[in-house]
Amino acid sequence: MTAVSATAAQPATETGRFEVYYSGLKAGEVLFGMTQEGGQYAATGEVKSSGLIAAISRFRYRAEAKGRVSGESYTPSRYEESLDTGRRESDKVIAYRDGLPVLERSEDPEDHWLDPRSQGDALDPLTAFWQLLRDREGEDLCALNTVYFDGERRIRLTTGKADRATNQVTCQGSYIREGGFSRKALKEGRKFPFEVTYTPTAAGQWQVSRIDAETLRGRVLLIRR
């Protein structure tokens, strides 16, 4: 009985690693992890350049998020990120008070940025992308509709239109710019398509195995390793 109770009390942890390819060349890596215990969650994420791309242009993004979880509902309480593009470095901290995001650390705001007080329904970026990358049951594939606020902009992620085969499911997705972008950025595009491919795991769930995305700089491929 004691052994069973100890096992049941262990936190649930999920991690993943993707290699990123751009124009056929390895460009970087994506690493993420999430731990849930006692109605709380803590997430980590990292995106970094590697290979020949890293020699030309360094990039590193690191983030942490934590909050409450109830079933499939996530409520962030704090988000922190550090960004190094090789040309500039920045840090950002978003705290959530009474359900509203508050910028505790950020660059100086620009006129087109959204007012954080209007974004009470939005997740932080890391929690939102966790929704996209996490393992799922078979019945809830291709049904994502989540929105996040990064302290400046509001972005929606959706998936739908499932293409099912015996050993994989491919969802058509959209990355949608909803607000906080400059006029120049909106002229470049508001909606960007991507595809998410799931394959079954030994545990009976479905896991993201690859993501194909259209970006302003071309097609990007993420392969799970």
Short mmCIF file of C-alpha atoms in Angstrom, two decimals:
data_model
loop_
_atom_site.label_atom_id
_atom_site.label_comp_id
_atom_site.label_asym_id
_atom_site.label_seq_id
_atom_site.Cartn_x
_atom_site.Cartn_y
_atom_site.Cartn_z
CA MET A 1 0.00 0.00 0.00
CA THR A 2 2.83 2.40 0.86
CA ALA A 3 4.61 1.68 -2.42
CA VAL A 4 1.44 2.25 -4.43
CA SER A 5 0.78 5.58 -2.67
CA ALA A 6 4.33 6.77 -3.29
CA THR A 7 4.08 5.91 -6.96
CA ALA A 8 0.75 7.70 -7.32
CA ALA A 9 2.20 10.84 -5.69
CA GLN A 10 5.06 11.15 -8.21
CA PRO A 11 4.81 14.20 -10.50
CA ALA A 12 3.90 13.69 -14.16
CA THR A 13 6.74 14.83 -16.42
CA GLU A 14 6.93 15.05 -20.21
CA THR A 15 9.92 16.18 -22.27
CA GLY A 16 10.77 16.45 -25.95
CA ARG A 17 13.52 17.43 -28.36
CA PHE A 18 13.24 18.51 -32.00
CA GLU A 19 15.88 19.20 -34.61
CA VAL A 20 15.14 22.22 -36.79
CA TYR A 21 15.91 22.25 -40.52
CA TYR A 22 15.85 25.24 -42.84
CA SER A 23 16.38 24.80 -46.60
CA GLY A 24 17.60 21.27 -45.93
CA LEU A 25 20.27 22.32 -43.43
CA LYS A 26 20.16 21.69 -39.71
CA ALA A 27 19.54 25.09 -38.18
CA GLY A 28 18.87 24.44 -34.51
CA GLU A 29 17.17 22.53 -31.73
CA VAL A 30 13.98 22.88 -29.71
CA LEU A 31 13.80 21.39 -26.21
CA PHE A 32 10.80 21.49 -23.88
CA GLY A 33 9.57 19.96 -20.67
CA MET A 34 6.52 20.09 -18.42
CA THR A 35 5.97 18.78 -14.88
CA GLN A 36 2.54 18.62 -13.24
CA GLU A 37 1.93 17.89 -9.58
CA GLY A 38 -0.79 18.79 -7.12
CA GLY A 39 -2.71 21.02 -9.50
CA GLN A 40 0.42 23.01 -10.39
CA TYR A 41 2.58 22.96 -13.50
CA ALA A 42 6.10 24.13 -14.39
CA ALA A 43 7.36 24.30 -17.97
CA THR A 44 10.74 24.96 -19.57
CA GLY A 45 11.65 25.62 -23.18
CA GLU A 46 14.73 26.38 -25.21
CA VAL A 47 15.38 27.17 -28.87
CA LYS A 48 18.97 27.49 -30.03
CA SER A 49 20.85 27.61 -33.31
CA SER A 50 23.28 24.84 -34.21
CA GLY A 51 25.33 23.52 -37.11
CA LEU A 52 26.40 25.88 -39.90
CA ILE A 53 23.60 28.29 -39.05
CA ALA A 54 25.06 28.84 -35.57
CA ALA A 55 28.40 29.75 -37.12
CA ILE A 56 26.70 32.42 -39.20
CA SER A 57 23.98 33.65 -36.85
CA ARG A 58 23.72 32.85 -33.14
CA PHE A 59 20.26 32.52 -31.62
CA ARG A 60 19.09 31.33 -28.21
CA TYR A 61 15.71 31.59 -26.51
CA ARG A 62 15.09 30.25 -23.02
CA ALA A 63 11.82 30.39 -21.13
CA GLU A 64 10.15 29.18 -17.96
CA ALA A 65 6.47 29.25 -17.04
CA LYS A 66 4.45 28.07 -14.08
CA GLY A 67 0.86 28.14 -12.94
CA ARG A 68 -2.21 26.09 -12.07
CA VAL A 69 -3.70 23.22 -14.05
CA SER A 70 -7.14 21.63 -13.79
CA GLY A 71 -7.85 18.93 -16.34
CA GLU A 72 -7.07 20.51 -19.72
CA SER A 73 -7.21 24.09 -18.39
CA TYR A 74 -3.94 25.93 -17.72
CA THR A 75 -3.72 29.24 -15.83
CA PRO A 76 -0.25 30.82 -15.85
CA SER A 77 1.08 32.70 -12.82
CA ARG A 78 4.54 33.67 -14.09
CA TYR A 79 6.53 33.64 -17.33
CA GLU A 80 10.21 34.47 -17.83
CA GLU A 81 12.28 34.53 -21.00
CA SER A 82 15.76 35.48 -22.14
CA LEU A 83 16.58 36.10 -25.80
CA ASP A 84 19.94 36.39 -27.55
CA THR A 85 19.81 36.96 -31.31
CA GLY A 86 23.53 37.58 -31.72
CA ARG A 87 22.74 41.24 -32.32
CA ARG A 88 20.82 42.03 -29.16
CA GLU A 89 19.94 40.50 -25.83
CA SER A 90 16.72 41.01 -23.89
CA ASP A 91 14.87 39.66 -20.87
CA LYS A 92 11.15 39.60 -20.19
CA VAL A 93 9.08 38.75 -17.12
CA ILE A 94 5.28 38.54 -17.06
CA ALA A 95 3.44 38.04 -13.78
CA TYR A 96 -0.28 37.28 -13.65
CA ARG A 97 -2.28 39.14 -11.00
CA ASP A 98 -6.02 38.70 -10.65
CA GLY A 99 -5.97 36.92 -14.00
CA LEU A 100 -4.26 39.76 -15.89
CA PRO A 101 -0.70 39.80 -17.28
CA VAL A 102 1.62 42.44 -15.80
CA LEU A 103 4.96 43.24 -17.44
CA GLU A 104 7.57 43.24 -14.66
CA ARG A 105 10.52 43.39 -17.06
CA SER A 106 10.50 44.30 -20.73
CA GLU A 107 11.93 46.54 -23.40
CA ASP A 108 10.45 50.02 -23.75
CA PRO A 109 6.92 49.64 -25.19
CA GLU A 110 6.11 50.77 -28.72
CA ASP A 111 2.89 52.44 -29.83
CA HIS A 112 1.47 49.36 -31.58
CA TRP A 113 1.92 47.04 -28.58
CA LEU A 114 -1.25 45.84 -26.89
CA ASP A 115 -2.27 46.88 -23.40
CA PRO A 116 -1.60 43.86 -21.13
CA ARG A 117 -4.78 44.64 -19.20
CA SER A 118 -6.80 43.65 -22.29
CA GLN A 119 -5.24 40.18 -22.49
CA GLY A 120 -6.73 38.36 -19.52
CA ASP A 121 -7.92 35.47 -21.71
CA ALA A 122 -4.47 34.74 -23.18
CA LEU A 123 -1.80 32.25 -22.09
CA ASP A 124 1.91 32.94 -22.02
CA PRO A 125 3.91 31.80 -25.10
CA LEU A 126 5.48 28.73 -23.50
CA THR A 127 2.25 27.35 -22.06
CA ALA A 128 0.53 27.90 -25.42
CA PHE A 129 3.19 26.04 -27.41
CA TRP A 130 3.10 23.26 -24.84
CA GLN A 131 -0.54 22.79 -25.86
CA LEU A 132 0.68 22.22 -29.41
CA LEU A 133 3.64 19.93 -28.61
CA ARG A 134 2.33 17.74 -25.78
CA ASP A 135 1.23 14.11 -26.14
CA ARG A 136 -2.50 13.68 -26.71
CA GLU A 137 -5.25 11.10 -26.69
CA GLY A 138 -6.56 10.06 -30.08
CA GLU A 139 -9.92 11.81 -29.82
CA ASP A 140 -8.53 15.33 -29.20
CA LEU A 141 -6.13 15.58 -32.14
CA CYS A 142 -6.48 18.47 -34.60
CA ALA A 143 -8.73 20.48 -32.26
CA LEU A 144 -6.37 23.10 -30.88
CA ASN A 145 -7.55 26.69 -30.52
CA THR A 146 -5.41 28.67 -28.10
CA VAL A 147 -4.22 32.26 -27.88
CA TYR A 148 -1.16 33.73 -26.21
CA PHE A 149 0.20 37.16 -25.34
CA ASP A 150 3.98 37.68 -25.30
CA GLY A 151 3.89 41.07 -23.59
CA GLU A 152 3.57 42.85 -26.91
CA ARG A 153 1.49 40.85 -29.37
CA ARG A 154 -1.48 38.51 -29.43
CA ILE A 155 -1.17 35.29 -31.48
CA ARG A 156 -3.66 32.47 -32.02
CA LEU A 157 -2.67 28.85 -32.75
CA THR A 158 -5.24 26.53 -34.30
CA THR A 159 -5.26 23.02 -35.75
CA GLY A 160 -7.98 21.20 -37.68
CA LYS A 161 -8.74 19.24 -40.87
CA ALA A 162 -7.26 15.88 -39.89
CA ASP A 163 -5.73 13.58 -42.50
CA ARG A 164 -5.74 10.14 -40.90
CA ALA A 165 -3.67 7.13 -41.93
CA THR A 166 -2.99 3.81 -40.21
CA ASN A 167 0.10 4.96 -38.30
CA GLN A 168 -0.11 8.75 -38.35
CA VAL A 169 -2.44 11.75 -38.23
CA THR A 170 -1.62 15.09 -39.89
CA CYS A 171 -3.37 18.30 -38.80
CA GLN A 172 -3.56 21.53 -40.77
CA GLY A 173 -2.67 24.44 -38.51
CA SER A 174 -2.54 28.22 -38.55
CA TYR A 175 -0.41 30.80 -36.76
CA ILE A 176 -2.53 33.96 -36.72
CA ARG A 177 -1.39 37.47 -35.84
CA GLU A 178 -4.33 39.03 -33.99
CA GLY A 179 -2.91 42.24 -32.55
CA GLY A 180 0.08 44.23 -31.36
CA PHE A 181 1.99 44.06 -34.63
CA SER A 182 3.34 47.01 -36.61
CA ARG A 183 1.78 47.94 -39.93
CA LYS A 184 4.88 46.65 -41.69
CA ALA A 185 4.58 43.26 -40.00
CA LEU A 186 0.89 42.98 -40.88
CA LYS A 187 1.64 43.78 -44.53
CA GLU A 188 4.08 40.87 -44.53
CA GLY A 189 1.29 38.55 -43.45
CA ARG A 190 -1.36 37.84 -40.84
CA LYS A 191 -1.88 34.09 -41.17
CA PHE A 192 0.81 31.45 -41.66
CA PRO A 193 0.03 27.76 -42.28
CA PHE A 194 1.76 24.78 -40.72
CA GLU A 195 1.24 21.01 -40.49
CA VAL A 196 1.56 18.86 -37.38
CA THR A 197 2.08 15.11 -37.76
CA TYR A 198 1.30 12.75 -34.87
CA THR A 199 2.41 9.12 -34.54
CA PRO A 200 1.29 6.59 -31.88
CA THR A 201 3.41 5.85 -28.81
CA ALA A 202 3.86 2.58 -26.95
CA ALA A 203 1.74 4.05 -24.14
CA GLY A 204 -1.25 4.39 -26.48
CA GLN A 205 -1.08 8.16 -26.91
CA TRP A 206 -0.27 10.28 -29.95
CA GLN A 207 2.97 12.26 -30.09
CA VAL A 208 4.08 15.09 -32.38
CA SER A 209 6.74 13.61 -34.67
CA ARG A 210 7.21 16.53 -37.08
CA ILE A 211 6.05 20.04 -37.85
CA ASP A 212 6.20 21.67 -41.29
CA ALA A 213 5.81 25.46 -41.21
CA GLU A 214 5.77 28.29 -43.73
CA THR A 215 7.67 31.36 -42.50
CA LEU A 216 8.60 34.69 -44.04
CA ARG A 217 12.08 33.29 -44.70
CA GLY A 218 10.95 30.00 -46.18
CA ARG A 219 9.87 26.53 -45.10
CA VAL A 220 11.01 25.19 -41.73
CA LEU A 221 10.89 21.55 -40.64
CA LEU A 222 10.99 20.25 -37.05
CA ILE A 223 11.77 16.55 -36.58
CA ARG A 224 11.40 14.86 -33.19
CA ARG A 225 14.48 13.01 -31.94
#
